[in-house]
Coordinates of C-alpha atoms and ligand atoms in Angstrom, one line a residue:
X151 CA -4.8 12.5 20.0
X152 CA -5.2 11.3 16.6
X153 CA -5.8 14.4 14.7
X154 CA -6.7 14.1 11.1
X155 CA -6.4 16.9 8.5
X156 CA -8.2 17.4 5.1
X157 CA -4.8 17.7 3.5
X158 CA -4.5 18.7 -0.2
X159 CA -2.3 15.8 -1.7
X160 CA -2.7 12.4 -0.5
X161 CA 0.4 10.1 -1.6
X162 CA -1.2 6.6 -0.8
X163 CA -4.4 5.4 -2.1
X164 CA -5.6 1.5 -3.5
X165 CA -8.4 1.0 -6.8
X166 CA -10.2 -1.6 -7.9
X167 CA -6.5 -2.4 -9.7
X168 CA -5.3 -3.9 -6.5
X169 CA -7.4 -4.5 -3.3
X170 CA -9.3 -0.9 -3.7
X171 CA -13.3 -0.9 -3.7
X172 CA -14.0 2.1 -6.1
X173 CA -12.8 2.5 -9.8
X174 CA -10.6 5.0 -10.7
X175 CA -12.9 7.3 -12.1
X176 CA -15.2 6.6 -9.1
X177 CA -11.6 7.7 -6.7
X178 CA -10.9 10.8 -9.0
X179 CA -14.4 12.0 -8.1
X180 CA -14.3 11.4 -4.5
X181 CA -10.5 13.0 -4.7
X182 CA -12.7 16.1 -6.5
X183 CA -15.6 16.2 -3.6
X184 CA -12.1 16.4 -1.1
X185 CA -10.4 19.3 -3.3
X186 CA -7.3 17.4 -3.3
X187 CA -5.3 18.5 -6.1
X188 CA -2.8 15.6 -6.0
X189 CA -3.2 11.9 -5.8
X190 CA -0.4 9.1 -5.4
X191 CA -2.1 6.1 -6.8
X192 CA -0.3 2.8 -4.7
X193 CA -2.1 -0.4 -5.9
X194 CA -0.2 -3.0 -4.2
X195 CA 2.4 -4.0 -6.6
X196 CA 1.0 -2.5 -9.8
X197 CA 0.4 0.7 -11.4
X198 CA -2.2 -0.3 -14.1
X199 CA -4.6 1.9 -12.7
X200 CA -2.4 4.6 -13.9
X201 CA -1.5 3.3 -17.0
X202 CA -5.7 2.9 -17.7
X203 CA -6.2 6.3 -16.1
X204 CA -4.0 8.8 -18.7
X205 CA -5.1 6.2 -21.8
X206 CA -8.6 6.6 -21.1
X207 CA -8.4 10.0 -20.1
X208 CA -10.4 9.3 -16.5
X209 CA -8.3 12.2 -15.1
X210 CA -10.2 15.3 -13.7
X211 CA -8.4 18.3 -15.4
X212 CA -7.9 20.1 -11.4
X213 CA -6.3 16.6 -10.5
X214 CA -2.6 15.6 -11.0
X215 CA -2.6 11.8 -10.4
X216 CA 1.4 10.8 -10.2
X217 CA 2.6 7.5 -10.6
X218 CA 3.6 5.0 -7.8
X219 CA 2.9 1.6 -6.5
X220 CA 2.9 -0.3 -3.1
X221 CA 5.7 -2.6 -2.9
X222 CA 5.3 -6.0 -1.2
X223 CA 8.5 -6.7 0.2
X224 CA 10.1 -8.8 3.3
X225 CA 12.4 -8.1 5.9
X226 CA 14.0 -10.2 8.4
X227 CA 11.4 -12.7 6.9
X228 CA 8.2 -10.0 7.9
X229 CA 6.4 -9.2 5.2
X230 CA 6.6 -5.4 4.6
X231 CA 5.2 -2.6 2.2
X232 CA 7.5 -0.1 0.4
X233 CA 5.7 3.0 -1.3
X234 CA 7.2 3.6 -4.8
X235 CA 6.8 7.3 -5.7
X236 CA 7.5 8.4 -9.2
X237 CA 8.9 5.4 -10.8
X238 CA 8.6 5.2 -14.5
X239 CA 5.8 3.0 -14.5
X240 CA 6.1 2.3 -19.2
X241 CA 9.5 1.2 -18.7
X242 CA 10.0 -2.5 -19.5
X243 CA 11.5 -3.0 -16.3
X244 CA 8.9 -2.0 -14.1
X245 CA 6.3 -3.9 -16.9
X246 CA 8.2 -7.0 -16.0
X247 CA 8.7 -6.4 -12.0
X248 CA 4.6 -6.4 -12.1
X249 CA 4.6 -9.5 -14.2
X250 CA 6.8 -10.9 -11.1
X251 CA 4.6 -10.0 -9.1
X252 CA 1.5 -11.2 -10.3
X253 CA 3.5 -14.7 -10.8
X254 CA 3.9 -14.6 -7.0
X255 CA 0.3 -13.7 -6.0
X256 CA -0.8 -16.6 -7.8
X257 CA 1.3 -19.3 -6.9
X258 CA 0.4 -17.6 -3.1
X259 CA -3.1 -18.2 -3.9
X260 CA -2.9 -21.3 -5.1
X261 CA -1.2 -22.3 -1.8
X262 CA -4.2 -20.0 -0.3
X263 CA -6.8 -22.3 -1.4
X264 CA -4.9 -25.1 -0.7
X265 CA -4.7 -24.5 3.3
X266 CA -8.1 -22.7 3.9
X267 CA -10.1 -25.5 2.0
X268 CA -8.3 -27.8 4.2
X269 CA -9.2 -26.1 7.2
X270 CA -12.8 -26.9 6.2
X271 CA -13.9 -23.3 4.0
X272 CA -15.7 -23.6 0.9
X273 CA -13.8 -21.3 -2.1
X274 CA -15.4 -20.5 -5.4
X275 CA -12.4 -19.7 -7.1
X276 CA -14.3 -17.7 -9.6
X277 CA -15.7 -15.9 -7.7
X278 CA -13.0 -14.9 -5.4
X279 CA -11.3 -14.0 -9.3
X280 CA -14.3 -11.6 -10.1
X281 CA -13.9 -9.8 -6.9
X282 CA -10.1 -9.1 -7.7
X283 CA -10.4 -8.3 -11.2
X284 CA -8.9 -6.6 -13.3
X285 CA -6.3 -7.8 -10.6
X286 CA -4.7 -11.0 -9.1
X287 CA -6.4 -12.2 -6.0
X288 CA -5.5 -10.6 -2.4
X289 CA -5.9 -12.1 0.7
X290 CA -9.0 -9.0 1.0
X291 CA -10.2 -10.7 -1.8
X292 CA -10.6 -14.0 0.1
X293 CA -11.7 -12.2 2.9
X294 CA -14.4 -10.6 1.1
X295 CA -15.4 -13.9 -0.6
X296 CA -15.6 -15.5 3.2
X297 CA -17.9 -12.8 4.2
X298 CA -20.1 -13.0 1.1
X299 CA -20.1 -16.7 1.8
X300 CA -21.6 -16.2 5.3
X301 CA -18.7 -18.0 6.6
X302 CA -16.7 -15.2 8.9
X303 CA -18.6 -12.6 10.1
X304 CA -16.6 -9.7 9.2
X305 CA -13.2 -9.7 7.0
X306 CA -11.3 -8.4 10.3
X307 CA -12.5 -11.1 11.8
X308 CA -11.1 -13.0 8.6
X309 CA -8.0 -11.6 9.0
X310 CA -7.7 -11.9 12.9
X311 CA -8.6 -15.6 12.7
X312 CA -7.6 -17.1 9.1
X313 CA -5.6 -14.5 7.0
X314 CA -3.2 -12.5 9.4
X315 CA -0.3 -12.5 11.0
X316 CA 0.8 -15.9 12.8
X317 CA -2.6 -17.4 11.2
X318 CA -2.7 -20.6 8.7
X319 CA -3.6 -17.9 5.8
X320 CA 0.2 -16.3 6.6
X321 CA 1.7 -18.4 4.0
X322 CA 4.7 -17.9 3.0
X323 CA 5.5 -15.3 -0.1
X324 CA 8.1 -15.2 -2.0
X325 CA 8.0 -11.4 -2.1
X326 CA 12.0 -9.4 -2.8
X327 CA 13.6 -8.7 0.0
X328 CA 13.8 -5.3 1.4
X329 CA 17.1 -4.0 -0.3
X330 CA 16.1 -5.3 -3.8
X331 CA 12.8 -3.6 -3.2
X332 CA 14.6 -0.3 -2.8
X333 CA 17.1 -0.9 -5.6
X334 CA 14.2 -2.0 -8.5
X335 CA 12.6 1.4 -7.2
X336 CA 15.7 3.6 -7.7
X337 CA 16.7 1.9 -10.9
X338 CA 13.2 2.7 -11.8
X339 CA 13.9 6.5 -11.2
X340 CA 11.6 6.5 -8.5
X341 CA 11.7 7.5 -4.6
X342 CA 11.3 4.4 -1.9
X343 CA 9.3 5.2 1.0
X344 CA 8.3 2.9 3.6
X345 CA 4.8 2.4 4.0
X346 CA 3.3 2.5 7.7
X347 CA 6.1 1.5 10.0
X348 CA 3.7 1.4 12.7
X349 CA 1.8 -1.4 11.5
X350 CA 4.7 -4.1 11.7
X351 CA 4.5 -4.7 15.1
X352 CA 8.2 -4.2 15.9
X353 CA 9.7 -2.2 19.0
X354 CA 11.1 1.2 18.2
X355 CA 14.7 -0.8 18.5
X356 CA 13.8 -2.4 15.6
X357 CA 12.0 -0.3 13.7
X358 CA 15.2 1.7 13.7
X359 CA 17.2 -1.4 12.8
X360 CA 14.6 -1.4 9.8
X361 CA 15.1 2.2 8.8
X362 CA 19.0 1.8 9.3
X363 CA 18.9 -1.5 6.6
X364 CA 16.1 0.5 4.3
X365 CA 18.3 3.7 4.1
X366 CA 21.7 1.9 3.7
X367 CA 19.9 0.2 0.4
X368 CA 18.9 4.0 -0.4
X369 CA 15.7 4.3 0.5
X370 CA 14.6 7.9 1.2
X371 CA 11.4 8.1 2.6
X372 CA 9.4 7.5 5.8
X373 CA 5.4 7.1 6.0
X374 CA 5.1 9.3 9.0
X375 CA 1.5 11.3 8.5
X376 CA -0.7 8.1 8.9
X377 CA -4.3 7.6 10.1
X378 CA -4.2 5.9 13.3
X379 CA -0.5 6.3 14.0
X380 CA 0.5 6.8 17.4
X381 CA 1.7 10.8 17.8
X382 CA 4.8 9.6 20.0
X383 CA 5.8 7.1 17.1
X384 CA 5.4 9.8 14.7
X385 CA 7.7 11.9 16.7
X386 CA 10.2 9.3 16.6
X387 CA 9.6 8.5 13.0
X388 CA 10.2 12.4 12.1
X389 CA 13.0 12.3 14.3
X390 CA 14.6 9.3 12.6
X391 CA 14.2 10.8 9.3
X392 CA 15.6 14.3 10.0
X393 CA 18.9 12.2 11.0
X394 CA 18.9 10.1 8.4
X395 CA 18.1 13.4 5.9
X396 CA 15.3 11.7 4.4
X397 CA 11.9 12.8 3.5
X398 CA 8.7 12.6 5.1
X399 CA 5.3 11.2 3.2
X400 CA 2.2 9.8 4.2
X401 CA -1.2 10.0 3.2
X402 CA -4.9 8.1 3.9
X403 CA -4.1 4.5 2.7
X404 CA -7.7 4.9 1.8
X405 CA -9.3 1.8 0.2
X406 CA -13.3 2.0 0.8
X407 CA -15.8 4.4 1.5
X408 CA -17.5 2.3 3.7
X409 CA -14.2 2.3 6.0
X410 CA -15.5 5.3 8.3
X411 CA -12.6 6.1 10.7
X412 CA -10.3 6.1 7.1
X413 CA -10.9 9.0 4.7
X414 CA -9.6 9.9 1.3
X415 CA -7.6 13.1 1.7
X416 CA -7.4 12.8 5.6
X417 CA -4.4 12.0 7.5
X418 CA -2.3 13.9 10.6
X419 CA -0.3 17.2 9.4
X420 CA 2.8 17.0 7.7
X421 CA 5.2 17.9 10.6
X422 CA 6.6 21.5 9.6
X423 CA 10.2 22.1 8.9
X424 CA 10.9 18.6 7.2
X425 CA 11.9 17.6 3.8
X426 CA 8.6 16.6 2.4
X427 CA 8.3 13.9 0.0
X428 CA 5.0 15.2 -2.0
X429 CA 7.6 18.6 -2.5
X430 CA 10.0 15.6 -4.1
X431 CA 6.7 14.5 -6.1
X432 CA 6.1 18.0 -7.4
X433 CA 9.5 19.1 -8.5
X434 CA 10.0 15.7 -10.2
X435 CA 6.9 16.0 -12.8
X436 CA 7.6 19.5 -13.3
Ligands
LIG55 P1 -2.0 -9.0 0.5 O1 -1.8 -8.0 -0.5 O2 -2.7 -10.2 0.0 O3 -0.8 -9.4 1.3 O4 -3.1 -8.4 1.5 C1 -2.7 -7.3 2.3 C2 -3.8 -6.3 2.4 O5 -4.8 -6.8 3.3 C3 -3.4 -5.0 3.0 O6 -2.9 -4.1 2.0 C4 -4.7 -4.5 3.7 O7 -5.4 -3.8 2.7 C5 -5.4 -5.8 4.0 N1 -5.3 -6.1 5.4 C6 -4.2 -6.4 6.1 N2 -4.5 -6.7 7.4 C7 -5.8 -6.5 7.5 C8 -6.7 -6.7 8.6 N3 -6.3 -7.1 9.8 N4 -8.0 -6.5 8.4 C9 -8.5 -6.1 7.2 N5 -7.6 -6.0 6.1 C10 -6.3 -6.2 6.3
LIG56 MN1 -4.4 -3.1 0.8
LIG57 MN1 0.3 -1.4 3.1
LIG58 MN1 -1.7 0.7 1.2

């Protein structure tokens, strides 16, 4: 059974900053509608959308929005995404790991077009750039581009065919490897958490091989409430964190309202007697 809650916090959400289809004003408002009271925002590698949300005052006076980001990262050469939770996100050295960051997603896209327009597509560069702004292009942003273009029929089907895993879209990136993921987030005061472990396709031996590596580097944290996780790999997961003494977050991974089965706010219950990372969250901005 894949029970999911209306929880109060949610801990991993995407804007418009990274591959996210609503503003942030537009996600404060929909956080409001869901009475959740605190919001993680995780844009993939950036956290501009929190830097534009406290200058511009976009914040809803009942919402706390905290500061994080959604690492891309690479282990035993699979690319992998690391929840940053708290880090200090004005720092100069988390200004210049998103300048690394965008550096990469270019010369990735670059490398994008290159392959897909071989394989026959037609890209407007431009216009796959207006869908991604303010940010650097995605591979959803391709995928979006694709459908717009009437040349895939869905972007899953994008994905399953062109983009994903084992496809010619899987090009190589040069994203950090796992344990200096985890180090730039604790030098950045932040916790690591990693994002989703069910969705890297590994057994649970080496999923636990993955945890083992993440938490030797210091990582903390396990994604463990997720939509559409499995409840026996939760267990596991909850298990594998209560040895390890490590905390346990989750939250929607919400990116689109039009993505019915995925809901702001919604995601299995936090398992009880566990250290929680959203209690981390709270006592940290306090
Ligand atoms: P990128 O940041 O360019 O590596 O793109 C990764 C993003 O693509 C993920 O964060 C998801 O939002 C999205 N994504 C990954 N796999 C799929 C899929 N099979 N169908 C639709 N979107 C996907
Ligand atoms: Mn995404
Ligand atoms: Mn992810
Ligand atoms: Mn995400």
């Amino acid at each position: 059974m894949h029970v999911n809650v209306k929880q109060d916090w949610d801990l991993h959400c995407h804007s418009q900053f990274s591959d996210g289809k609503l503003d942030c004003p537009a996600l404060f408002e929909l956080a409001q509608e869901r009475e959740i009271s605190h919001l993680v925002l995780t844009d993939h590698d950036t956290a501009a959308g929190y830097r534009a949300s406290i200058e511009n005052n976009w914040v809803p006076d009942n919402l706390t929005l905290h500061p994080g980001a959604e690492l891309s990262s690479v282990w035993k050469g699979r690319a992998i995404h690391v929840v940053a939770l708290g880090i200090d996100v004005y720092s100069e050295g988390w200004l210049e790991v998103e300048r690394q960051y965008v550096i990469r997603r270019e010369k990735r896209f670059e490398r994008l077009l290159f392959v897909l327009r071989r394989a026959g597509f037609e890209l407007d560069e431009e216009n796959i750039r207006d869908i991604a702004a303010p940010g650097p292009p995605a591979r959803p942003h391709i995928a979006a581009h694709l459908v717009e273009t009437k040349q895939v029929k869905s972007s899953a089907h994008a994905f399953k065919k062109w983009l994903g895993r084992g496809c010619i879209g899987d090009v190589k990136s040069q994203w950090p490897e796992l344990e200096e993921t985890v180090q730039t987030i604790i030098s950045l005061g932040g916790m690591a958490v990693i994002a989703h472990p069910h969705r890297y396709n590994l057994t649970w031996t080496k999923c636990k091989e993955m945890l083992d590596d993440f938490n030797a580097a210091g990582g903390q944290g396990i994604e463990a409430s997720c939509v559409g996780m499995d409840p026996n790999m939760r267990k596991f997961l909850v298990e594998q964190a209560t040895a390890r003494d490590m905390y346990i977050s989750g939250g929607s991974d919400f990116h689109s309202p039009n993505t019915s089965w995925l809901k702001l706010g919604y995601f299995p219950q936090w398992p009880r007697q566990v250290k929680l990372a959203k209690d981390w969250m709270l006592a940290r901005s306090q």
